[in-house]
Amino acid sequence: MHPRALRLGASVVAALVVVGGALTTSPASAAVGDDDPTVGASAANGLVVNEVESNGDDTDWVELANTSSAAIDLSGYAFLDDDSSHEAYVLPTGSIIAAGGYFVLDQLSATAPGFDFGLGGADTVRVYDPAGDLVLRYAWTAHAAVTYGRCPDGTGALVDTTASTKGAANDCSSPVRINEVESDGGTPGDWVELTNTGTTTVDLGGYVFSDSDDAHAYAIPSGTTVAPGGFTVLDEQDFGFGLGKADSARLLDARGTLVDSYSWTAHAATTYGRNPDGTGAFAETAAPTKGAANRFVGVVTAEAWPGGPDERVLDDEDTFTGDLSGIDWTPSASASTPASAAGQLWAVQNGDGLLYHLTSDGAGGWAPTNAAGTELHYADGSGTPDAEGVTVTSDDPGAVYVSTERNNDVSGTSRPAVLRFATTDGSQTTLNATDEWNLAADFPGLGANAGLEGVTWIPDSWLTAHGFADEHTGAAYSPATYAGHGDGLFFVGVEGTASVYAYALMSDGGSQRVATIATPFSVVADVQFDPTLDALWVVCDDACSGRTALYEVTDGAFAATTVYEAPTNADRTLANEGFAISGVCTEGARATFYADDNDTDGFSLRTGTYPCDSSTPGDGGTPGDGGTTPPPTPTPTPGDGGTPGDGGTPGDGGTPGDGGTPGDGGTPGDGGTTPTPGGGSTPAPGDTAPGGSAPGSGTSPSGSPIAPSEASLTQVNRGSLIAPATARPGDTITVGVGTRYAGQQVHVWMFSTPTLLGTATVAADGTVTATIPADAPAGQHRIVVTAEDGTVLGWTTITIDPVTGALAFTGAEGLGVAALAAFLLLVAGAGVLVLRRRRGTPASE
């Protein structure tokens, strides 16, 4: 995900600071990018690395703390990860961290400055002073389950924290939580279930459990433990008192500090439990689950992976260079040998925009047929697409489709797009896209590193047969609505919204969103259609400990029916950003494939198994046909990326089913107009947002807007709104609602306590602005947008930083003519300034 870039040495950085008037001298001996493993995470002046978020929030970030009694000026300090080829993030003039305060170095977003690279599962924080000296360094080998933070705050060792506390004191409390309470006739009596949200086993010896009566206190015996993610039950027969109809459950640690509590005013019909386990709010459960994960009506609970327990390495060490991301399985053109019967794999590598074609050796091994990979570029031959996902379609057999987040050569700009490349085997050295469908207009404010992670294709025939509904038209999906979109829809997973979207991609480059699918995950890493199961796989990476979900069409919409944990013995810290599953059933199992973006231990490709019915083997067939053996398909000639449209009029290749080649009437891959791809119309004003609450009057009798209820903010309508991940009191933020609402009046709210930020008209680009109240408390809140009739159009989370947060970067345009001239004079002094060019392995995302 990270482009290679030229780097400026510390003296160039120092020169920039001279221009800003903050420094007068710059040693040439030290340079930003130089490394020294002996440097620690605290500096002599009291500046320390206090907390690190590398995977989980909307952005990666590093929190610095000032443990001294005097403010520290951070102007001109530079920040890097472990890759010296990245462009260092230089803090602007006026960056001050108060005594005892915090300063957040945040990742670049569409609404805020920051560093334009990600922090990987194995990475390093490096902070340099204006002279280019390395003053802070902290390294880790795997993502934290929450964050790495100092405990005690500011002074202790960096450990996995209990909660993320960006820009505030670290949460070093016990990770033990009350998870479920039975107060009315359990077996053998009342009981309380505890869980552990941390990453290490906790000995509960000395902890005290109590109800609402201080005289009722049960000291938990030494040796009683609760494992990470595990459950430990305290029974009434042990603690010696019952739990009442109106009562409390309280847990104190060995020091007498309250760890957690829950109170109720009536017995639950079942039990009270957290949703989700350990971290969510309490609610009545669907049934008691003593010593196991809680279950709730309408909520899918993660269950054990039904296939084999392992993920076995497939590639030779260092076959790939570190950021393999998307992967897709498809049958071979013929199945005459064991190797060809196993099908073929397509994979993409994001940092350098490479496409790989892999085949089986028939004995369990897989390797690329194009060992160096095929370089991908945009249609004009420029750029390096940040290739994140890959898929093939049955209606366009001479092409591969790739989903991207951005052009890595312009890494700070979002470019969420689907690209078509004409190839059948990846044998070309380079390929230029024949077509691009840029979806940026649908995702205003989307971060440059938060775009399309995965892509898959589902045939129209399958969608219509299963009663799929079109959110754009509000009726059953009709392929004829979208002329020139081919024979199916593309489903893309978007990292920044943690949601999946279905698109008709049209041959004229237009597109139309047809469905929005919310997920239970913090990240969508890949999507994969599975015709064998008649379901859509939605995949999370190590941000969700390797969980996957199966979605089926219910009442016209895709809904999660099953959520799986990672295979039992799998490493849950693997950055498995790619997932594919074979259509071939052999001895009761289908092969699953995983692409590890971090190239852990030098390996990027792994395989597992998922159970199947061997009585109807099938070979997977044409993607989307449920496993029927495909008819022989002539191998098209790879195109040369010629002038789009030179293959003939779209659709003139013959009536579907008449044996003619679907598409543009030309030789597949000859650069002609692509037959596949999607719709361009815009929803009419007033269309209801997917997942929105039932429309109401939207206003009180006095005419003022009525705040949406807490219950109306569901996971279904969470994925259709984009806002900055962080803001400060008094900031004006831009909220992306979507171009479908352009011209409509909407209300913008901030929760917890519903606060109306304003009423505005959605601009042509699908955005509105709102101002955070000056007295907004620090912490996490929700931004909600409602229509005039009260319909929830969408919501998302936002963290309000304390006023000690990082200052806005004014940019180079702030330099005056004289300052610019002074800078040029400094550059001319070659003996003083050093231009550094380094290359290295990009940190993975």
CSV table of N, CA and C in Angstrom, one decimal, residues 233-352:
chain,number,residue,atom,x,y,z
A,233,VAL,N,-17.0,-18.6,35.5
A,233,VAL,CA,-18.3,-18.4,36.1
A,233,VAL,C,-18.2,-18.5,37.6
A,234,LEU,N,-18.8,-17.5,38.3
A,234,LEU,CA,-18.9,-17.5,39.8
A,234,LEU,C,-20.3,-18.0,40.1
A,235,ASP,N,-20.5,-19.1,40.9
A,235,ASP,CA,-21.8,-19.7,41.2
A,235,ASP,C,-22.2,-19.2,42.6
A,236,GLU,N,-23.5,-19.2,42.7
A,236,GLU,CA,-24.1,-18.8,44.0
A,236,GLU,C,-23.7,-19.7,45.1
A,237,GLN,N,-23.5,-21.0,44.8
A,237,GLN,CA,-23.0,-21.9,45.9
A,237,GLN,C,-21.6,-21.6,46.4
A,238,ASP,N,-20.9,-20.8,45.6
A,238,ASP,CA,-19.5,-20.4,46.0
A,238,ASP,C,-19.6,-19.1,46.7
A,239,PHE,N,-20.3,-18.1,46.1
A,239,PHE,CA,-20.2,-16.7,46.7
A,239,PHE,C,-21.2,-16.6,47.9
A,240,GLY,N,-22.2,-17.5,48.0
A,240,GLY,CA,-23.0,-17.6,49.2
A,240,GLY,C,-24.1,-16.6,49.4
A,241,PHE,N,-24.5,-15.9,48.4
A,241,PHE,CA,-25.7,-15.0,48.5
A,241,PHE,C,-26.4,-15.0,47.2
A,242,GLY,N,-27.7,-14.7,47.2
A,242,GLY,CA,-28.5,-14.7,46.0
A,242,GLY,C,-28.5,-13.3,45.4
A,243,LEU,N,-28.9,-13.2,44.1
A,243,LEU,CA,-29.0,-12.0,43.4
A,243,LEU,C,-30.5,-11.6,43.3
A,244,GLY,N,-30.9,-10.4,43.6
A,244,GLY,CA,-32.3,-10.1,43.7
A,244,GLY,C,-32.9,-9.6,42.5
A,245,LYS,N,-34.2,-9.3,42.5
A,245,LYS,CA,-35.0,-8.8,41.4
A,245,LYS,C,-34.5,-7.4,41.0
A,246,ALA,N,-34.1,-6.6,42.0
A,246,ALA,CA,-33.5,-5.3,41.7
A,246,ALA,C,-32.1,-5.3,42.5
A,247,ASP,N,-31.1,-5.4,41.8
A,247,ASP,CA,-29.8,-5.7,42.4
A,247,ASP,C,-28.6,-5.2,41.5
A,248,SER,N,-27.4,-5.5,42.0
A,248,SER,CA,-26.2,-5.1,41.2
A,248,SER,C,-25.2,-6.3,41.3
A,249,ALA,N,-24.3,-6.3,40.3
A,249,ALA,CA,-23.2,-7.2,40.3
A,249,ALA,C,-22.0,-6.3,40.3
A,250,ARG,N,-21.1,-6.4,41.2
A,250,ARG,CA,-19.9,-5.5,41.3
A,250,ARG,C,-18.6,-6.4,41.4
A,251,LEU,N,-17.6,-6.0,40.7
A,251,LEU,CA,-16.3,-6.7,40.8
A,251,LEU,C,-15.2,-5.7,41.1
A,252,LEU,N,-14.4,-6.0,42.2
A,252,LEU,CA,-13.3,-5.1,42.6
A,252,LEU,C,-12.0,-5.9,42.5
A,253,ASP,N,-10.9,-5.2,42.2
A,253,ASP,CA,-9.7,-5.9,42.2
A,253,ASP,C,-9.1,-6.0,43.5
A,254,ALA,N,-7.9,-6.6,43.6
A,254,ALA,CA,-7.2,-6.9,44.9
A,254,ALA,C,-6.9,-5.6,45.7
A,255,ARG,N,-6.9,-4.4,45.0
A,255,ARG,CA,-6.6,-3.2,45.7
A,255,ARG,C,-7.9,-2.5,46.2
A,256,GLY,N,-9.1,-3.1,45.9
A,256,GLY,CA,-10.3,-2.5,46.3
A,256,GLY,C,-10.9,-1.6,45.2
A,257,THR,N,-10.2,-1.5,44.1
A,257,THR,CA,-10.7,-0.6,43.0
A,257,THR,C,-11.8,-1.3,42.2
A,258,LEU,N,-12.9,-0.5,42.0
A,258,LEU,CA,-14.0,-1.1,41.2
A,258,LEU,C,-13.6,-1.3,39.8
A,259,VAL,N,-13.7,-2.6,39.3
A,259,VAL,CA,-13.3,-3.0,38.0
A,259,VAL,C,-14.5,-2.9,37.0
A,260,ASP,N,-15.6,-3.4,37.5
A,260,ASP,CA,-16.8,-3.4,36.6
A,260,ASP,C,-18.1,-3.6,37.4
A,261,SER,N,-19.2,-3.1,36.9
A,261,SER,CA,-20.5,-3.3,37.7
A,261,SER,C,-21.6,-3.3,36.7
A,262,TYR,N,-22.7,-3.9,37.1
A,262,TYR,CA,-24.0,-3.8,36.3
A,262,TYR,C,-25.1,-3.9,37.3
A,263,SER,N,-26.1,-3.0,37.1
A,263,SER,CA,-27.3,-3.0,37.9
A,263,SER,C,-28.6,-3.2,37.1
A,264,TRP,N,-29.6,-3.8,37.7
A,264,TRP,CA,-30.9,-4.0,37.0
A,264,TRP,C,-32.0,-3.8,38.0
A,265,THR,N,-33.2,-3.6,37.5
A,265,THR,CA,-34.4,-3.3,38.3
A,265,THR,C,-35.4,-4.4,38.2
A,266,ALA,N,-35.2,-5.4,37.4
A,266,ALA,CA,-36.1,-6.5,37.3
A,266,ALA,C,-35.4,-7.7,36.8
A,267,HIS,N,-35.8,-8.9,37.1
A,267,HIS,CA,-35.2,-10.1,36.6
A,267,HIS,C,-35.3,-10.1,35.1
A,268,ALA,N,-34.3,-10.6,34.4
A,268,ALA,CA,-34.4,-10.9,33.0
A,268,ALA,C,-35.2,-12.1,32.7
A,269,ALA,N,-35.9,-12.2,31.6
A,269,ALA,CA,-36.6,-13.4,31.2
A,269,ALA,C,-35.7,-14.5,31.0
A,270,THR,N,-34.5,-14.2,30.5
A,270,THR,CA,-33.4,-15.1,30.3
A,270,THR,C,-32.2,-14.8,31.2
A,271,THR,N,-31.3,-14.0,30.7
A,271,THR,CA,-30.2,-13.5,31.5
A,271,THR,C,-29.9,-12.1,30.9
A,272,TYR,N,-29.1,-11.3,31.6
A,272,TYR,CA,-28.5,-10.1,31.1
A,272,TYR,C,-27.1,-10.4,30.6
A,273,GLY,N,-26.8,-9.9,29.4
A,273,GLY,CA,-25.4,-10.1,28.9
A,273,GLY,C,-24.9,-9.0,28.1
A,274,ARG,N,-23.6,-8.9,27.9
A,274,ARG,CA,-23.0,-7.9,27.1
A,274,ARG,C,-23.1,-8.3,25.6
A,275,ASN,N,-23.4,-7.3,24.8
A,275,ASN,CA,-23.4,-7.5,23.3
A,275,ASN,C,-22.7,-6.4,22.6
A,276,PRO,N,-21.4,-6.7,22.1
A,276,PRO,CA,-20.8,-8.0,22.0
A,276,PRO,C,-20.1,-8.3,23.4
A,277,ASP,N,-19.7,-9.6,23.5
A,277,ASP,CA,-19.1,-10.0,24.7
A,277,ASP,C,-17.9,-9.1,25.2
A,278,GLY,N,-17.9,-8.8,26.5
A,278,GLY,CA,-16.9,-8.1,27.1
A,278,GLY,C,-16.9,-6.6,26.9
A,279,THR,N,-17.4,-6.1,25.8
A,279,THR,CA,-17.3,-4.7,25.5
A,279,THR,C,-18.6,-3.9,25.3
A,280,GLY,N,-19.7,-4.7,24.9
A,280,GLY,CA,-20.9,-4.0,24.6
A,280,GLY,C,-21.8,-3.7,25.8
A,281,ALA,N,-22.9,-3.1,25.5
A,281,ALA,CA,-23.9,-2.8,26.6
A,281,ALA,C,-24.7,-4.1,27.0
A,282,PHE,N,-25.2,-4.0,28.2
A,282,PHE,CA,-26.0,-5.2,28.6
A,282,PHE,C,-27.4,-5.2,28.0
A,283,ALA,N,-27.9,-6.3,27.7
A,283,ALA,CA,-29.3,-6.5,27.1
A,283,ALA,C,-29.7,-7.9,27.5
A,284,GLU,N,-31.0,-8.1,27.4
A,284,GLU,CA,-31.6,-9.5,27.6
A,284,GLU,C,-31.1,-10.4,26.5
A,285,THR,N,-30.5,-11.6,26.9
A,285,THR,CA,-30.0,-12.5,25.9
A,285,THR,C,-31.1,-13.4,25.3
A,286,ALA,N,-30.8,-14.1,24.2
A,286,ALA,CA,-31.8,-15.0,23.6
A,286,ALA,C,-32.0,-16.2,24.5
A,287,ALA,N,-30.9,-16.6,25.2
A,287,ALA,CA,-31.0,-17.7,26.1
A,287,ALA,C,-29.7,-17.7,27.0
A,288,PRO,N,-29.7,-18.3,28.2
A,288,PRO,CA,-28.5,-18.3,29.0
A,288,PRO,C,-27.4,-19.1,28.3
A,289,THR,N,-26.2,-18.6,28.4
A,289,THR,CA,-25.0,-19.2,27.7
A,289,THR,C,-23.9,-19.3,28.8
A,290,LYS,N,-24.1,-19.9,29.9
A,290,LYS,CA,-23.2,-20.0,31.0
A,290,LYS,C,-21.9,-20.5,30.5
A,291,GLY,N,-20.8,-19.7,30.7
A,291,GLY,CA,-19.5,-20.1,30.3
A,291,GLY,C,-19.2,-20.1,28.8
A,292,ALA,N,-20.1,-19.5,28.0
A,292,ALA,CA,-19.9,-19.4,26.6
A,292,ALA,C,-20.3,-18.0,26.1
A,293,ALA,N,-20.0,-17.8,24.7
A,293,ALA,CA,-20.4,-16.5,24.1
A,293,ALA,C,-21.9,-16.2,24.2
A,294,ASN,N,-22.2,-15.0,24.5
A,294,ASN,CA,-23.6,-14.6,24.6
A,294,ASN,C,-24.3,-14.7,23.3
A,295,ARG,N,-25.6,-14.9,23.3
A,295,ARG,CA,-26.4,-15.0,22.1
A,295,ARG,C,-27.6,-14.0,22.3
A,296,PHE,N,-28.0,-13.3,21.2
A,296,PHE,CA,-29.1,-12.4,21.2
A,296,PHE,C,-29.9,-12.6,20.0
A,297,VAL,N,-31.2,-12.3,20.1
A,297,VAL,CA,-32.1,-12.4,19.0
A,297,VAL,C,-31.7,-11.4,17.9
A,298,GLY,N,-31.6,-11.9,16.7
A,298,GLY,CA,-31.2,-11.1,15.5
A,298,GLY,C,-29.7,-10.8,15.4
A,299,VAL,N,-28.9,-11.4,16.3
A,299,VAL,CA,-27.5,-11.1,16.3
A,299,VAL,C,-26.8,-12.5,16.0
A,300,VAL,N,-25.9,-12.5,15.0
A,300,VAL,CA,-25.1,-13.7,14.7
A,300,VAL,C,-23.9,-13.8,15.5
A,301,THR,N,-23.8,-14.8,16.3
A,301,THR,CA,-22.6,-15.0,17.2
A,301,THR,C,-21.5,-15.9,16.5
A,302,ALA,N,-20.3,-15.4,16.6
A,302,ALA,CA,-19.2,-16.2,16.0
A,302,ALA,C,-19.1,-17.6,16.5
A,303,GLU,N,-18.9,-18.5,15.6
A,303,GLU,CA,-18.8,-19.9,15.9
A,303,GLU,C,-17.5,-20.5,15.4
A,304,ALA,N,-17.2,-21.7,15.8
A,304,ALA,CA,-15.9,-22.3,15.4
A,304,ALA,C,-15.8,-22.6,13.9
A,305,TRP,N,-14.6,-22.4,13.4
A,305,TRP,CA,-14.4,-22.7,11.9
A,305,TRP,C,-14.7,-24.2,11.7
A,306,PRO,N,-15.6,-24.6,10.8
A,306,PRO,CA,-15.9,-26.0,10.6
A,306,PRO,C,-14.9,-26.8,9.8
A,307,GLY,N,-13.9,-26.2,9.2
A,307,GLY,CA,-13.0,-26.9,8.4
A,307,GLY,C,-11.8,-27.3,9.2
A,308,GLY,N,-10.7,-27.6,8.5
A,308,GLY,CA,-9.4,-28.0,9.2
A,308,GLY,C,-8.9,-26.9,10.2
A,309,PRO,N,-8.1,-27.3,11.2
A,309,PRO,CA,-7.7,-26.4,12.2
A,309,PRO,C,-6.5,-25.5,11.8
A,310,ASP,N,-5.9,-25.8,10.6
A,310,ASP,CA,-4.6,-25.2,10.3
A,310,ASP,C,-4.7,-24.3,9.0
A,311,GLU,N,-3.8,-23.4,8.9
A,311,GLU,CA,-3.5,-22.6,7.7
A,311,GLU,C,-2.1,-23.0,7.3
A,312,ARG,N,-1.9,-23.8,6.3
A,312,ARG,CA,-0.6,-24.3,5.9
A,312,ARG,C,0.0,-23.3,4.8
A,313,VAL,N,1.3,-23.1,5.0
A,313,VAL,CA,2.1,-22.2,4.0
A,313,VAL,C,2.2,-22.9,2.7
A,314,LEU,N,1.9,-22.1,1.6
A,314,LEU,CA,1.9,-22.6,0.2
A,314,LEU,C,3.1,-22.1,-0.5
A,315,ASP,N,3.6,-20.9,-0.3
A,315,ASP,CA,4.6,-20.3,-1.2
A,315,ASP,C,6.0,-20.6,-0.6
A,316,ASP,N,7.0,-20.6,-1.4
A,316,ASP,CA,8.4,-20.7,-1.0
A,316,ASP,C,8.7,-19.3,-0.3
A,317,GLU,N,9.7,-19.4,0.6
A,317,GLU,CA,10.0,-18.1,1.3
A,317,GLU,C,10.5,-17.1,0.3
A,318,ASP,N,10.0,-15.9,0.5
A,318,ASP,CA,10.3,-14.7,-0.3
A,318,ASP,C,9.9,-14.8,-1.7
A,319,THR,N,8.8,-15.6,-2.0
A,319,THR,CA,8.3,-15.6,-3.3
A,319,THR,C,7.7,-14.2,-3.7
A,320,PHE,N,7.0,-13.7,-2.7
A,320,PHE,CA,6.4,-12.3,-2.8
A,320,PHE,C,7.2,-11.4,-1.9
A,321,THR,N,7.0,-10.1,-2.2
A,321,THR,CA,7.8,-9.1,-1.5
A,321,THR,C,7.2,-8.4,-0.4
A,322,GLY,N,6.0,-8.9,0.1
A,322,GLY,CA,5.6,-8.3,1.4
A,322,GLY,C,4.2,-7.8,1.5
A,323,ASP,N,3.5,-7.5,0.4
A,323,ASP,CA,2.1,-7.0,0.6
A,323,ASP,C,1.1,-7.6,-0.4
A,324,LEU,N,1.1,-8.9,-0.4
A,324,LEU,CA,0.1,-9.6,-1.2
A,324,LEU,C,-1.3,-9.3,-0.6
A,325,SER,N,-2.3,-9.0,-1.3
A,325,SER,CA,-3.5,-8.5,-0.7
A,325,SER,C,-4.7,-9.3,-1.2
A,326,GLY,N,-5.1,-9.1,-2.5
A,326,GLY,CA,-6.3,-9.8,-2.9
A,326,GLY,C,-6.0,-11.1,-3.6
A,327,ILE,N,-7.0,-12.0,-3.6
A,327,ILE,CA,-6.8,-13.3,-4.2
A,327,ILE,C,-8.2,-13.9,-4.7
A,328,ASP,N,-8.2,-14.6,-5.8
A,328,ASP,CA,-9.4,-15.1,-6.3
A,328,ASP,C,-9.1,-16.5,-7.0
A,329,TRP,N,-10.0,-17.4,-6.8
A,329,TRP,CA,-9.9,-18.8,-7.4
A,329,TRP,C,-10.9,-18.8,-8.5
A,330,THR,N,-10.5,-19.5,-9.6
A,330,THR,CA,-11.4,-19.7,-10.7
A,330,THR,C,-11.0,-21.0,-11.4
A,331,PRO,N,-11.9,-21.7,-12.0
A,331,PRO,CA,-11.6,-23.0,-12.7
A,331,PRO,C,-10.6,-22.8,-13.8
A,332,SER,N,-9.9,-23.8,-14.2
A,332,SER,CA,-9.0,-23.8,-15.4
A,332,SER,C,-9.9,-24.0,-16.6
A,333,ALA,N,-9.4,-23.6,-17.8
A,333,ALA,CA,-10.1,-23.8,-19.0
A,333,ALA,C,-10.4,-25.2,-19.3
A,334,SER,N,-9.5,-26.1,-18.8
A,334,SER,CA,-9.7,-27.5,-19.0
A,334,SER,C,-9.3,-28.2,-17.7
A,335,ALA,N,-9.7,-29.5,-17.5
A,335,ALA,CA,-9.4,-30.2,-16.3
A,335,ALA,C,-8.8,-31.5,-16.6
A,336,SER,N,-7.9,-31.6,-17.6
A,336,SER,CA,-7.4,-32.8,-18.1
A,336,SER,C,-6.3,-33.4,-17.2
A,337,THR,N,-5.7,-32.7,-16.3
A,337,THR,CA,-4.7,-33.2,-15.4
A,337,THR,C,-5.0,-32.8,-13.9
A,338,PRO,N,-4.5,-33.5,-13.0
A,338,PRO,CA,-4.7,-33.1,-11.6
A,338,PRO,C,-4.4,-31.6,-11.3
A,339,ALA,N,-3.4,-31.1,-11.9
A,339,ALA,CA,-3.0,-29.7,-11.7
A,339,ALA,C,-4.0,-28.8,-12.2
A,340,SER,N,-4.5,-29.0,-13.5
A,340,SER,CA,-5.5,-28.2,-14.0
A,340,SER,C,-6.9,-28.3,-13.4
A,341,ALA,N,-7.1,-29.5,-12.9
A,341,ALA,CA,-8.4,-29.8,-12.2
A,341,ALA,C,-8.5,-29.0,-10.9
A,342,ALA,N,-7.4,-28.6,-10.3
A,342,ALA,CA,-7.4,-27.8,-9.1
A,342,ALA,C,-7.7,-26.3,-9.3
A,343,GLY,N,-7.8,-25.9,-10.6
A,343,GLY,CA,-8.2,-24.6,-10.9
A,343,GLY,C,-6.9,-23.7,-11.0
A,344,GLN,N,-7.2,-22.4,-10.9
A,344,GLN,CA,-6.1,-21.4,-10.9
A,344,GLN,C,-6.4,-20.3,-10.0
A,345,LEU,N,-5.4,-19.5,-9.6
A,345,LEU,CA,-5.5,-18.4,-8.6
A,345,LEU,C,-5.0,-17.1,-9.3
A,346,TRP,N,-5.7,-16.0,-9.0
A,346,TRP,CA,-5.2,-14.7,-9.4
A,346,TRP,C,-4.9,-14.0,-8.0
A,347,ALA,N,-3.8,-13.2,-8.0
A,347,ALA,CA,-3.5,-12.5,-6.8
A,347,ALA,C,-2.9,-11.1,-7.1
A,348,VAL,N,-3.1,-10.2,-6.3
A,348,VAL,CA,-2.5,-8.8,-6.5
A,348,VAL,C,-1.7,-8.4,-5.3
A,349,GLN,N,-0.7,-7.6,-5.6
A,349,GLN,CA,0.2,-7.1,-4.6
A,349,GLN,C,0.1,-5.6,-4.6
A,350,ASN,N,-0.2,-5.0,-3.4
A,350,ASN,CA,-0.7,-3.6,-3.5
A,350,ASN,C,0.4,-2.5,-3.6
A,351,GLY,N,1.5,-2.7,-2.9
A,351,GLY,CA,2.5,-1.6,-2.8
A,351,GLY,C,3.1,-1.3,-4.2
A,352,ASP,N,3.4,-2.3,-5.0
A,352,ASP,CA,4.0,-2.1,-6.3
A,352,ASP,C,3.1,-2.4,-7.4
